[in-house]
PDB file of C-alpha atoms in Angstrom:
ATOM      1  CA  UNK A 291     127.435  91.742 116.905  1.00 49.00           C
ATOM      2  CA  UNK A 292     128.828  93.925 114.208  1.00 51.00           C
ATOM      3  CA  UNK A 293     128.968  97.866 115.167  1.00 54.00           C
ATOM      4  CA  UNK A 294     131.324  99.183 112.216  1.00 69.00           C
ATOM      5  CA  UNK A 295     128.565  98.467 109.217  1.00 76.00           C
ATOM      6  CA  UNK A 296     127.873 101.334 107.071  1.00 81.00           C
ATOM      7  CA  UNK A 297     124.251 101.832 107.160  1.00 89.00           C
ATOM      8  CA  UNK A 298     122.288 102.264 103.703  1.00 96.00           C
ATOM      9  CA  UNK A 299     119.500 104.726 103.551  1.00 96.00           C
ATOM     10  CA  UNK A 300     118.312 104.572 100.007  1.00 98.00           C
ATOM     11  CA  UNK A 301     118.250 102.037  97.623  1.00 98.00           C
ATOM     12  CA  UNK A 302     121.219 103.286  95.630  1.00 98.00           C
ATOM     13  CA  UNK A 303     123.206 102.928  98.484  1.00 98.00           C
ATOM     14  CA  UNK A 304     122.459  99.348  99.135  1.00 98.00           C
ATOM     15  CA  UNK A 305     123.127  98.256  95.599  1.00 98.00           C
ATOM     16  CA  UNK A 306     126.235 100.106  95.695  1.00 98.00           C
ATOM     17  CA  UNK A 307     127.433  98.476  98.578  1.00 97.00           C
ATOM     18  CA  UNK A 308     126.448  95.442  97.227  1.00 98.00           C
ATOM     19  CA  UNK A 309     128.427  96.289  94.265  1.00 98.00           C
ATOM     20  CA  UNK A 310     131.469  97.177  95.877  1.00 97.00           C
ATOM     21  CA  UNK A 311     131.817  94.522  98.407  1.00 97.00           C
ATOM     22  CA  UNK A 312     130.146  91.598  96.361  1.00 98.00           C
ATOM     23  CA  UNK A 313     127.261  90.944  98.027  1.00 98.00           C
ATOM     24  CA  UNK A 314     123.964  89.500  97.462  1.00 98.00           C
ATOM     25  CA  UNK A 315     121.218  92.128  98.981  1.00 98.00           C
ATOM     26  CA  UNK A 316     120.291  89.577 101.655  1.00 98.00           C
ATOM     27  CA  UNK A 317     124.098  89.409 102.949  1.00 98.00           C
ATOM     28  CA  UNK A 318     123.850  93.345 103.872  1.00 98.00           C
ATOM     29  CA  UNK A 319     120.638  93.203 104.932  1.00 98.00           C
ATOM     30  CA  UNK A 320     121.994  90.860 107.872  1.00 98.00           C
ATOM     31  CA  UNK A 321     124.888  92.965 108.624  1.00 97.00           C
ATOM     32  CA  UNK A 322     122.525  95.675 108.814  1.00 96.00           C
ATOM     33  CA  UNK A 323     120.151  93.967 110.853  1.00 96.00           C
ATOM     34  CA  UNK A 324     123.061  92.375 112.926  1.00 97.00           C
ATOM     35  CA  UNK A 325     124.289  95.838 113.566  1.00 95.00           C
ATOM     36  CA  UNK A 326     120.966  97.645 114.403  1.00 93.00           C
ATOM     37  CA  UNK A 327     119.420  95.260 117.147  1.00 95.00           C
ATOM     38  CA  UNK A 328     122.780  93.663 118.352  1.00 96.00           C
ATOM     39  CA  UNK A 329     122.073  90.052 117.659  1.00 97.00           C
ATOM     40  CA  UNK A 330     123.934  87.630 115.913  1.00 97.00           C
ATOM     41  CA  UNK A 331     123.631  86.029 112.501  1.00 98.00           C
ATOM     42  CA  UNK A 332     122.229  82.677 114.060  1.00 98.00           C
ATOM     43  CA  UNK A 333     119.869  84.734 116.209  1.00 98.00           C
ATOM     44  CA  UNK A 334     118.278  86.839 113.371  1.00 98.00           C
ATOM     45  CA  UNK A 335     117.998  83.840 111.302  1.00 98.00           C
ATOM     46  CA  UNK A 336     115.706  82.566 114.144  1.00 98.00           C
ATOM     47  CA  UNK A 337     113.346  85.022 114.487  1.00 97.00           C
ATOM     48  CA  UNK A 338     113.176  85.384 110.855  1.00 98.00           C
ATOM     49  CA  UNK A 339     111.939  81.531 110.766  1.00 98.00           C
ATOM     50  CA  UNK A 340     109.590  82.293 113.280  1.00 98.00           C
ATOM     51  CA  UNK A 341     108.130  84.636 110.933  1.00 98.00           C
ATOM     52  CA  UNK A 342     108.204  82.548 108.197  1.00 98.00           C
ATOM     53  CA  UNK A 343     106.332  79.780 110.101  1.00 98.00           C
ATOM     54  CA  UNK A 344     103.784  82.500 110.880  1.00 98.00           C
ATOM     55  CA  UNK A 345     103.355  82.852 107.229  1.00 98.00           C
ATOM     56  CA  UNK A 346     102.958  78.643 106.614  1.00 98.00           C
ATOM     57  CA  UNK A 347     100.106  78.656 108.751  1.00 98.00           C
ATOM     58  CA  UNK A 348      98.464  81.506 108.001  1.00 98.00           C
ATOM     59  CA  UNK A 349      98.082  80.418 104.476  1.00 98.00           C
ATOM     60  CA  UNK A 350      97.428  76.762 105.705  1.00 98.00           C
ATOM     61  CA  UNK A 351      94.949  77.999 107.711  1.00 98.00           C
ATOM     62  CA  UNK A 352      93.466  80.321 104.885  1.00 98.00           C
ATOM     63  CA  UNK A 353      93.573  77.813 101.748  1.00 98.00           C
ATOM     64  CA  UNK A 354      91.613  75.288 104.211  1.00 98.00           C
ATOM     65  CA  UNK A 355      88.800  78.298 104.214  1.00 98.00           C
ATOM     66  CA  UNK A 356      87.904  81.029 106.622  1.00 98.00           C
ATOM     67  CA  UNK A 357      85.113  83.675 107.226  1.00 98.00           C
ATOM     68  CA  UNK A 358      85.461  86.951 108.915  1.00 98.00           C
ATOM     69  CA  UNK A 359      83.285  87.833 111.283  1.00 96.00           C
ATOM     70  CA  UNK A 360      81.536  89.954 109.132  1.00 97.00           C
ATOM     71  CA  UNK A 361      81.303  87.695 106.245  1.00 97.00           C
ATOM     72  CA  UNK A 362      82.352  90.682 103.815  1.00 98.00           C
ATOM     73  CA  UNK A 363      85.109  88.002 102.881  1.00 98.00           C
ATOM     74  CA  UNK A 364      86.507  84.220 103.089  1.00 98.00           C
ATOM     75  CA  UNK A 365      86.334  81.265 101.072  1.00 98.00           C
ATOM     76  CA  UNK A 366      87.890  83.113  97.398  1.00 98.00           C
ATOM     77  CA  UNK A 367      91.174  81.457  98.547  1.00 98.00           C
ATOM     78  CA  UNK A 368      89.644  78.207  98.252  1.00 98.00           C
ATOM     79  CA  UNK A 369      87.790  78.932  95.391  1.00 98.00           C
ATOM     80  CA  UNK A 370      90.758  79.720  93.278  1.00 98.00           C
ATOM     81  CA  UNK A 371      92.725  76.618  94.654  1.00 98.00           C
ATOM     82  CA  UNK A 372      89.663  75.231  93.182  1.00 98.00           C
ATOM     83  CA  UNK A 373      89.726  76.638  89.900  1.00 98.00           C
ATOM     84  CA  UNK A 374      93.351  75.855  89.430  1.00 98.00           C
ATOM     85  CA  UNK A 375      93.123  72.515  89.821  1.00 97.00           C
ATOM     86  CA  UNK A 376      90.377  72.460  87.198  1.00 97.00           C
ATOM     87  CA  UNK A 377      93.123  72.699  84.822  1.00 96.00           C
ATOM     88  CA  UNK A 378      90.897  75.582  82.830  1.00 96.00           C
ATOM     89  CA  UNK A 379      93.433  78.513  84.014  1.00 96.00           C
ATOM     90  CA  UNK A 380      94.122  81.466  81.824  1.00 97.00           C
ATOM     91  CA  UNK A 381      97.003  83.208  84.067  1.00 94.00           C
ATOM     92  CA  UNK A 382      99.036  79.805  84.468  1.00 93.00           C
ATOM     93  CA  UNK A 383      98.560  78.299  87.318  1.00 96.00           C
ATOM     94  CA  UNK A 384     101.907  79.546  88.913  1.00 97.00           C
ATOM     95  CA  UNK A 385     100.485  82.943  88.737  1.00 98.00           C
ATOM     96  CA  UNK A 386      97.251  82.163  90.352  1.00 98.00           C
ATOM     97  CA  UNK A 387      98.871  79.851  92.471  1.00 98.00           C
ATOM     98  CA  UNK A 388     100.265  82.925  94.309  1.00 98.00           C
ATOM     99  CA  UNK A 389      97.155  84.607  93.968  1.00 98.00           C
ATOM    100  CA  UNK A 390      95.205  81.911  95.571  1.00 98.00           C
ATOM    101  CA  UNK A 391      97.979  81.800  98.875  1.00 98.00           C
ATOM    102  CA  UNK A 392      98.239  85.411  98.987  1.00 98.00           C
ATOM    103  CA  UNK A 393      94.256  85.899  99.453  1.00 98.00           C
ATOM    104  CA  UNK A 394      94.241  82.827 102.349  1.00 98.00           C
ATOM    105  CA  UNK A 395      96.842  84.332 104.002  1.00 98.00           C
ATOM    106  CA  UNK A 396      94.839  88.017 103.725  1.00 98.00           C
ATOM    107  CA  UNK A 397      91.158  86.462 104.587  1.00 98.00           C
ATOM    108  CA  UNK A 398      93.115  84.771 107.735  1.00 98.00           C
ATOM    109  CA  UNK A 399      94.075  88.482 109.160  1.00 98.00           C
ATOM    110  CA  UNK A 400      90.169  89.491 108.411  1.00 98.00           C
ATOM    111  CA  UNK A 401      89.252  86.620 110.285  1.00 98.00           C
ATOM    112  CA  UNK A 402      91.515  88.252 112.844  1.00 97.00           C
ATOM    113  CA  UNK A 403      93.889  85.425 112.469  1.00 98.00           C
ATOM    114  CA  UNK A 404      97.780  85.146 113.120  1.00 98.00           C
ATOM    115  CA  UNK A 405      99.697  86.443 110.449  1.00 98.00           C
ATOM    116  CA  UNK A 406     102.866  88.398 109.881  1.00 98.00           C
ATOM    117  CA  UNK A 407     102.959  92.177 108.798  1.00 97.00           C
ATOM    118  CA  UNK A 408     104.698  92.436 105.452  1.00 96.00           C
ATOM    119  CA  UNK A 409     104.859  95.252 106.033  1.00 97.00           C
ATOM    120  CA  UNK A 410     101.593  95.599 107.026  1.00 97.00           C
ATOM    121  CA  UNK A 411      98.630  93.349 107.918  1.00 97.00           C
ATOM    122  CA  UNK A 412      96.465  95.023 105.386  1.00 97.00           C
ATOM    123  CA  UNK A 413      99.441  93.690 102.944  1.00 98.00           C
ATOM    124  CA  UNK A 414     100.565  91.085 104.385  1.00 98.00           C
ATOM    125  CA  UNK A 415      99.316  88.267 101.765  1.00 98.00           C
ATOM    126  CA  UNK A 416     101.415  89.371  98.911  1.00 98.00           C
ATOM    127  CA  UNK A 417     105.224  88.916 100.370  1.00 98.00           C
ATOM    128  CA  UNK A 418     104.199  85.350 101.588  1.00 98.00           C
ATOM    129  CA  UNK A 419     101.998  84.029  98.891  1.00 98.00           C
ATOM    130  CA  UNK A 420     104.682  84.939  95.970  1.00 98.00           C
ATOM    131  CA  UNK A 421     107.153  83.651  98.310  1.00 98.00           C
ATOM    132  CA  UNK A 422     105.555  80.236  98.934  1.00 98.00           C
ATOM    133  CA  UNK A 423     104.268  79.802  95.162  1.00 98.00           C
ATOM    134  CA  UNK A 424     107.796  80.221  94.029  1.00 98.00           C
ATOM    135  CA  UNK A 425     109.442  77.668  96.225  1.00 98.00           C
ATOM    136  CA  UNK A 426     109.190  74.420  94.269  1.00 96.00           C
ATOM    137  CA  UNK A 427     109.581  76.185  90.729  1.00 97.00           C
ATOM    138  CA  UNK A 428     113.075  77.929  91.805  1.00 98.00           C
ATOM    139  CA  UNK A 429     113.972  74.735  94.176  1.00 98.00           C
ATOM    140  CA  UNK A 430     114.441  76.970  97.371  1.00 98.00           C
ATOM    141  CA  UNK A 431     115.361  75.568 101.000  1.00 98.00           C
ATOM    142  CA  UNK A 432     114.575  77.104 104.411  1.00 98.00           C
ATOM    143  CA  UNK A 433     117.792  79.281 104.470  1.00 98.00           C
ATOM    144  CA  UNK A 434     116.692  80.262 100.540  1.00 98.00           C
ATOM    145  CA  UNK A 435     113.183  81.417 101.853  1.00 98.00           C
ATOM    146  CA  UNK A 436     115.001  83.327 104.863  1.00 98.00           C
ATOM    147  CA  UNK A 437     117.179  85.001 103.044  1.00 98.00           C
ATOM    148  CA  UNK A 438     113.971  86.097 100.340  1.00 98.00           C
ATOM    149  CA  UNK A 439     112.600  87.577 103.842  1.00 98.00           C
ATOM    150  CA  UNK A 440     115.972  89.561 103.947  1.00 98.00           C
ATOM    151  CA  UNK A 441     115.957  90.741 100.720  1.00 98.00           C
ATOM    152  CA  UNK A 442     111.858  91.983 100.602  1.00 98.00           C
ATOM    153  CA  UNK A 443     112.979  93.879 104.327  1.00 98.00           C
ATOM    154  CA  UNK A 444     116.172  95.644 102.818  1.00 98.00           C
ATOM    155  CA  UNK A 445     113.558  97.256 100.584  1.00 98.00           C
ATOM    156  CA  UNK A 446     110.742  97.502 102.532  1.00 98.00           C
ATOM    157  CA  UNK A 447     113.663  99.409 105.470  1.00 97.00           C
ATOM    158  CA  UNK A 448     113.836 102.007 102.624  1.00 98.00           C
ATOM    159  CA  UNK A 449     110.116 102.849 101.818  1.00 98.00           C
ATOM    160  CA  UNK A 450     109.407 102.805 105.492  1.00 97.00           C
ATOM    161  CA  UNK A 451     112.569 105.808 106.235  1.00 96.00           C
ATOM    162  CA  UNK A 452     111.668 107.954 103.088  1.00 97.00           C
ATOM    163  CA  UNK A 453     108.304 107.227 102.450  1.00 97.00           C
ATOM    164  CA  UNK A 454     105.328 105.345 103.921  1.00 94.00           C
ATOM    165  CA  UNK A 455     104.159 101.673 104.622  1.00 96.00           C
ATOM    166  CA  UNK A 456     100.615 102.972 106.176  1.00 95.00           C
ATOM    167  CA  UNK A 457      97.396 103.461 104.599  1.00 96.00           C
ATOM    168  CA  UNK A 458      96.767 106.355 106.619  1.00 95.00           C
ATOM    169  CA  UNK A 459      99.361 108.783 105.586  1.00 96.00           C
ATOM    170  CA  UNK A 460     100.151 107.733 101.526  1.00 97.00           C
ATOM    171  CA  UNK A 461      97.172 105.450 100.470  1.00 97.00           C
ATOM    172  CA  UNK A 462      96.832 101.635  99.368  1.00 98.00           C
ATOM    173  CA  UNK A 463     100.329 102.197  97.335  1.00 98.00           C
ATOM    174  CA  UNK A 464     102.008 102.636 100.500  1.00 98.00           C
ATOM    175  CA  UNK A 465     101.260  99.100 101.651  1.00 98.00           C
ATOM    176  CA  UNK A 466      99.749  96.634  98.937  1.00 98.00           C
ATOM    177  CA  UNK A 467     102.349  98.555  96.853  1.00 98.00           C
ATOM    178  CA  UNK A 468     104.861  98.596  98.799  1.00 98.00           C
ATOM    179  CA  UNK A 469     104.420  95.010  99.516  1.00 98.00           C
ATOM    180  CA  UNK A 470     104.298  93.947  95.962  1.00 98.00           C
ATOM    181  CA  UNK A 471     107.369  95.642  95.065  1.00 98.00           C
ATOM    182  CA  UNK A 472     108.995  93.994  98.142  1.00 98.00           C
ATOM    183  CA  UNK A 473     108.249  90.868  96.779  1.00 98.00           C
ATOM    184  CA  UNK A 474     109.278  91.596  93.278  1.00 99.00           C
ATOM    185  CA  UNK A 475     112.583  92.739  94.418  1.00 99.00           C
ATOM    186  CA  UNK A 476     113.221  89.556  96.578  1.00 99.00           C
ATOM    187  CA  UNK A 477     112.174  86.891  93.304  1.00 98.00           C
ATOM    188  CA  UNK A 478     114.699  88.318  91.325  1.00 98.00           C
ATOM    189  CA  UNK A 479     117.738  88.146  93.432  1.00 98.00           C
ATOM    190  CA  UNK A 480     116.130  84.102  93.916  1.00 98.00           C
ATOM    191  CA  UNK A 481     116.055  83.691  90.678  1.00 98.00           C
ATOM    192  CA  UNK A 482     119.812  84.592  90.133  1.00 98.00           C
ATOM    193  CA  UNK A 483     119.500  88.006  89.138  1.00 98.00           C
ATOM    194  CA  UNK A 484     122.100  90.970  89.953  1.00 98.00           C
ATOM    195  CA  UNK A 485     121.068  93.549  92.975  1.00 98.00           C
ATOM    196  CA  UNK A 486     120.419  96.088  90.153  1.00 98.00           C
ATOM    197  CA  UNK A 487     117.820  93.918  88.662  1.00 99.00           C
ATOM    198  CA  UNK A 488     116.328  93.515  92.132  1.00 99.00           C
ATOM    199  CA  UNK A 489     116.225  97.585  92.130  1.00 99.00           C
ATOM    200  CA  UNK A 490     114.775  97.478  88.676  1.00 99.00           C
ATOM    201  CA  UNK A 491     111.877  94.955  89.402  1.00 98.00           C
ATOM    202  CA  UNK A 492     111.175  97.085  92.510  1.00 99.00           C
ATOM    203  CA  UNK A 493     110.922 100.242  90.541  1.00 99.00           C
ATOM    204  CA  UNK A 494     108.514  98.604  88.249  1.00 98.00           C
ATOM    205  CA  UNK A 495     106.624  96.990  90.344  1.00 98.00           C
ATOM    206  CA  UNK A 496     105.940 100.241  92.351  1.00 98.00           C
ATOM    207  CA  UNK A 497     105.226 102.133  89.502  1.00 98.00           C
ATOM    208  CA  UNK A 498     102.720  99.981  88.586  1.00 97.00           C
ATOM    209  CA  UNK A 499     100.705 100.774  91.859  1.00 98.00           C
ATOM    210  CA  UNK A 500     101.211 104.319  92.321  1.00 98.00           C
ATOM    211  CA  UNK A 501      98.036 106.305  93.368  1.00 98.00           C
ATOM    212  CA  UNK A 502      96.324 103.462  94.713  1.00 98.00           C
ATOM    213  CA  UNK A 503      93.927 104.499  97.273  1.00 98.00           C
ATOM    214  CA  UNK A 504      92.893 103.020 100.632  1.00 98.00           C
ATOM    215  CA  UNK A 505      89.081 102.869  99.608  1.00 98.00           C
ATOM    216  CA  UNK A 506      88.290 100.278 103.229  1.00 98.00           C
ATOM    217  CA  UNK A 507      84.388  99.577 103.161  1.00 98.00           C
ATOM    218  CA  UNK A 508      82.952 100.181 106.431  1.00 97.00           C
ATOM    219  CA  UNK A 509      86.536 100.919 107.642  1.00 97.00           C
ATOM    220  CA  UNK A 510      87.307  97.085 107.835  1.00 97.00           C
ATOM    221  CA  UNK A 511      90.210  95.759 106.846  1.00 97.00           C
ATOM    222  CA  UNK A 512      88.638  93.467 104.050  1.00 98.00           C
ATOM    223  CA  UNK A 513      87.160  94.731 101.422  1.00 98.00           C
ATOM    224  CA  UNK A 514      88.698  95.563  99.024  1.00 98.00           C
ATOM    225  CA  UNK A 515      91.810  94.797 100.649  1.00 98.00           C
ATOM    226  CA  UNK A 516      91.999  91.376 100.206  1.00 98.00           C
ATOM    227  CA  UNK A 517      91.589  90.977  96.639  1.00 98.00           C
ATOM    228  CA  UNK A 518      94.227  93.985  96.447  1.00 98.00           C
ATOM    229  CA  UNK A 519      96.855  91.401  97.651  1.00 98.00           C
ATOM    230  CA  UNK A 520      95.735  89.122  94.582  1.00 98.00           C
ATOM    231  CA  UNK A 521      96.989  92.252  92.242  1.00 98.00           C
ATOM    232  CA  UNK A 522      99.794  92.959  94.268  1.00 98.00           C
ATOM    233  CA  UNK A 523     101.114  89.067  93.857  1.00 98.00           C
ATOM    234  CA  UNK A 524     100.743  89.210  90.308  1.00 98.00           C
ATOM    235  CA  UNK A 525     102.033  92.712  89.572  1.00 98.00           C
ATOM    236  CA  UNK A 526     105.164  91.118  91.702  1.00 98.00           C
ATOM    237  CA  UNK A 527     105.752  88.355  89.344  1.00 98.00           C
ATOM    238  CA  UNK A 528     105.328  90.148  85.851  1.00 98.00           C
ATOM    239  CA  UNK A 529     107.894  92.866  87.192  1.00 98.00           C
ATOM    240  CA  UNK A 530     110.205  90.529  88.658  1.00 98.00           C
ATOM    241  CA  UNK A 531     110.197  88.436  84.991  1.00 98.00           C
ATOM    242  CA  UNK A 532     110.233  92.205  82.848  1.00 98.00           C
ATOM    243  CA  UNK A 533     113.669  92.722  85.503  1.00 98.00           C
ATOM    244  CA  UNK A 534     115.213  89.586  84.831  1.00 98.00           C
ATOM    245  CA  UNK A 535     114.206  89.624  81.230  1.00 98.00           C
ATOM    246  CA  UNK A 536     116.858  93.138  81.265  1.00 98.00           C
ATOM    247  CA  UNK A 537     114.091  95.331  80.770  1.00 98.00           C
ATOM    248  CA  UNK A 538     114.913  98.815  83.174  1.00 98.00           C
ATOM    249  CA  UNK A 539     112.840 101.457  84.949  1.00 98.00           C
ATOM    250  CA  UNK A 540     113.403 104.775  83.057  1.00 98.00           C
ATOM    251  CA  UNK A 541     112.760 106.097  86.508  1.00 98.00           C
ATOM    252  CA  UNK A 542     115.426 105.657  89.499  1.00 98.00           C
ATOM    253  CA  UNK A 543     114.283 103.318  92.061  1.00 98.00           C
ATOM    254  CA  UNK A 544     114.748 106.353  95.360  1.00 98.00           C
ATOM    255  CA  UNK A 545     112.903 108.840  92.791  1.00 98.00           C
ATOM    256  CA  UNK A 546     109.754 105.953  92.441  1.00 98.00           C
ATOM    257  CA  UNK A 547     109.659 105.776  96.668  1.00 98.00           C
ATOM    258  CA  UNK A 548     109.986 109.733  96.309  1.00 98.00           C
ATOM    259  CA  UNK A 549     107.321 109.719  94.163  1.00 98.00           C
ATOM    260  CA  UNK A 550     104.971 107.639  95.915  1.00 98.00           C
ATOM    261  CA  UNK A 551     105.406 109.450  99.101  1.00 98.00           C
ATOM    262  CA  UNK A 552     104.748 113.080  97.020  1.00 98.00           C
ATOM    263  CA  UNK A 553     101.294 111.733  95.756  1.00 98.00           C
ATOM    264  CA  UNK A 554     100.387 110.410  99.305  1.00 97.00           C
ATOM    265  CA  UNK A 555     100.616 113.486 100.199  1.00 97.00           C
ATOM    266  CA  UNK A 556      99.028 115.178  97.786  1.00 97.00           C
ATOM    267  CA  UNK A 557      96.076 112.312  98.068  1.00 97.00           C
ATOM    268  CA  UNK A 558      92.664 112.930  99.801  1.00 97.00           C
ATOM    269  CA  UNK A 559      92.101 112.282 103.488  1.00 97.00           C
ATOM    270  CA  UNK A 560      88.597 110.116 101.873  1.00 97.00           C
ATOM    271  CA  UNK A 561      90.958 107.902 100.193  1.00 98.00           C
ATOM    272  CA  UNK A 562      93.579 107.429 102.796  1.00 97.00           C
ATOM    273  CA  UNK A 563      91.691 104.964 105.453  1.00 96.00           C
ATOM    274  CA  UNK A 564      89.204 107.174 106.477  1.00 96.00           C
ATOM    275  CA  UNK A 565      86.391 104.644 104.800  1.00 96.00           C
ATOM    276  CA  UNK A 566      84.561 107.777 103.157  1.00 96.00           C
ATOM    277  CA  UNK A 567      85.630 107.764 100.089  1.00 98.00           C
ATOM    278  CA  UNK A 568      86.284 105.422  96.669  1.00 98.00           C
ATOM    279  CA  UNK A 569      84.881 102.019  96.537  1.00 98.00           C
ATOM    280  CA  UNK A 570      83.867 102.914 100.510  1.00 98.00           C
ATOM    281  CA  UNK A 571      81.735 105.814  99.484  1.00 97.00           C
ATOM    282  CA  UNK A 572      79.822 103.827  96.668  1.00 98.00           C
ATOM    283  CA  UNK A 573      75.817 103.013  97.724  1.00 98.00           C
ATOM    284  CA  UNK A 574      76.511  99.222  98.170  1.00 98.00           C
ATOM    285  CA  UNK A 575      79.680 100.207 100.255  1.00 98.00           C
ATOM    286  CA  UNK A 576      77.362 102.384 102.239  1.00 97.00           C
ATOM    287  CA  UNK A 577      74.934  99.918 102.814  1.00 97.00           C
ATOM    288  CA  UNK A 578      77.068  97.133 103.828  1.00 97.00           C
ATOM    289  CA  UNK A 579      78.998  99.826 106.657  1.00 97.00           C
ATOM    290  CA  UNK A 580      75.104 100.353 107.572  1.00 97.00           C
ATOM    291  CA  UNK A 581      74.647  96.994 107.727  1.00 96.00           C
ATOM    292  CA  UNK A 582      77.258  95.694 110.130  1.00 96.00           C
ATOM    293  CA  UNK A 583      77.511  98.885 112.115  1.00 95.00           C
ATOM    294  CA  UNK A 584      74.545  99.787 112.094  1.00 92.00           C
ATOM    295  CA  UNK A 585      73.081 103.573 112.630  1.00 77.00           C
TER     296      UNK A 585
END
């Protein structure tokens, strides 16, 4: 148990105590986390696997092929494993090999599958897809993977206090965003870049997405949410490889997360969940609420 650690509140203050005491971003994060819910290194470590194991067989489960219920989506995961191995790829198949794990892992939580919020279920197919494409092409272990977890929470920790992770209150760039950015952050410290590079592929990342609605048809978790998490796992790549490549965020990372919270608020209560407005509101997205819900 650690009860002296110096809490960080804003991403500044994590890279500069990552700075200062020679850290990598997932080493604070576990003090942090060591120091918030009393557990020890070994124990935190545990239930991160467990969450990571989640994540394996969710997108086992969803590159296999599933259906939701309402058959709005399932099946693109396969589909684009399919397509990949057809050796006809524009992206590069690392690229769409995230895409193609981060839409299982999304169609398996409209199927109402297990899967693990990252930060949120609506999102949760970007942090693990990016996460599981990358681990042959940057050679990481189990304790490499963890600490990736680490590193996407320190950030995600941040957007959640001064911002938003819901769909509800600041719109799709509150969680596909957020996620993506996560993500983005966590590849570049595995890659072997500095904590400010980290903060620089998150600020890019984020910027990428902001003013994203949450556009739901029929309210459902699904469309277009899925194929969402397919952006977001790409948009986390580019900005992690722009990062490490030295290229810099004009804009402070906080004043992004600021940002994005401001035009949440500003944004629509049709294009925040409600399922009224965008890509919810459009005839076919009328007809297909009509459709499964009926009158």
């Amino acid at each position: 148990m650690m009860t002296d650690v110096k809490m960080f509140k804003s991403v500044k203050e994590l890279i500069a105590r990552c700075e200062a005491e020679n850290k990598a971003i997932h080493e604070v994060m576990l003090e942090q986390e060591m120091a918030v819910t009393g557990m020890t290194a070994e124990e935190v470590y545990t239930h991160m696997d467990h969450n990571l194991q989640t994540m394996e067989n969710a997108l086992d489960e969803g590159l296999a092929g599933v259906t939701s219920k309402t058959g709005l989506t399932g099946g693109d995961a396969v589909l684009m494993k399919q397509y990949i191995e057809s050796g006809q790829s524009l992206a590069g198949n690392l690229v769409l090999d995230a895409v193609s794990k981060a839409v299982a892992t999304n169609e398996v939580n409209a199927a109402m599958g297990k899967i693990c919020a990252t930060p949120t279920a609506g999102s949760a197919g970007v942090v693990p897809g990016v996460l599981f494409s990358l681990k042959n092409r940057l050679q990481l272990n189990r304790q490499d993977m963890l600490n990736f977890l680490l590193t996407s929470g320190a950030f995600g920790f941040v957007v959640a206090n001064n911002a938003s992770i819901s769909g509800a209150a600041g719109g799709c760039q509150a969680e596909v965003g957020s996620a993506s950015a996560m993500a983005a952050a966590a590849i570049v410290e595995a890659a072997g870049g500095t904590p400010q590079q980290s903060a620089e592929g998150f600020a890019i990342c984020l910027k990428n997405m902001l003013g994203l609605v949450c556009d739901p048809v029929a309210g459902l978790v699904e469309v277009p949410c899925v194929k969402r998490n397919a952006a977001g796992a790409s948009n986390a790549i580019v900005s992690a490889d722009m990062a490490l490549a030295g290229i810099t965020s004009r804009i402070p990372t906080d004043e992004v997360i600021d940002a994005m919270y401001k035009i949440g608020q500003t944004m629509p209560s049709a294009l925040r969940e409600t399922g009224r407005g965008g890509l919810a509101g459009t005839p076919t997205g009328q007809r297909l609420k009509q459709q499964i819900f009926g009158d």
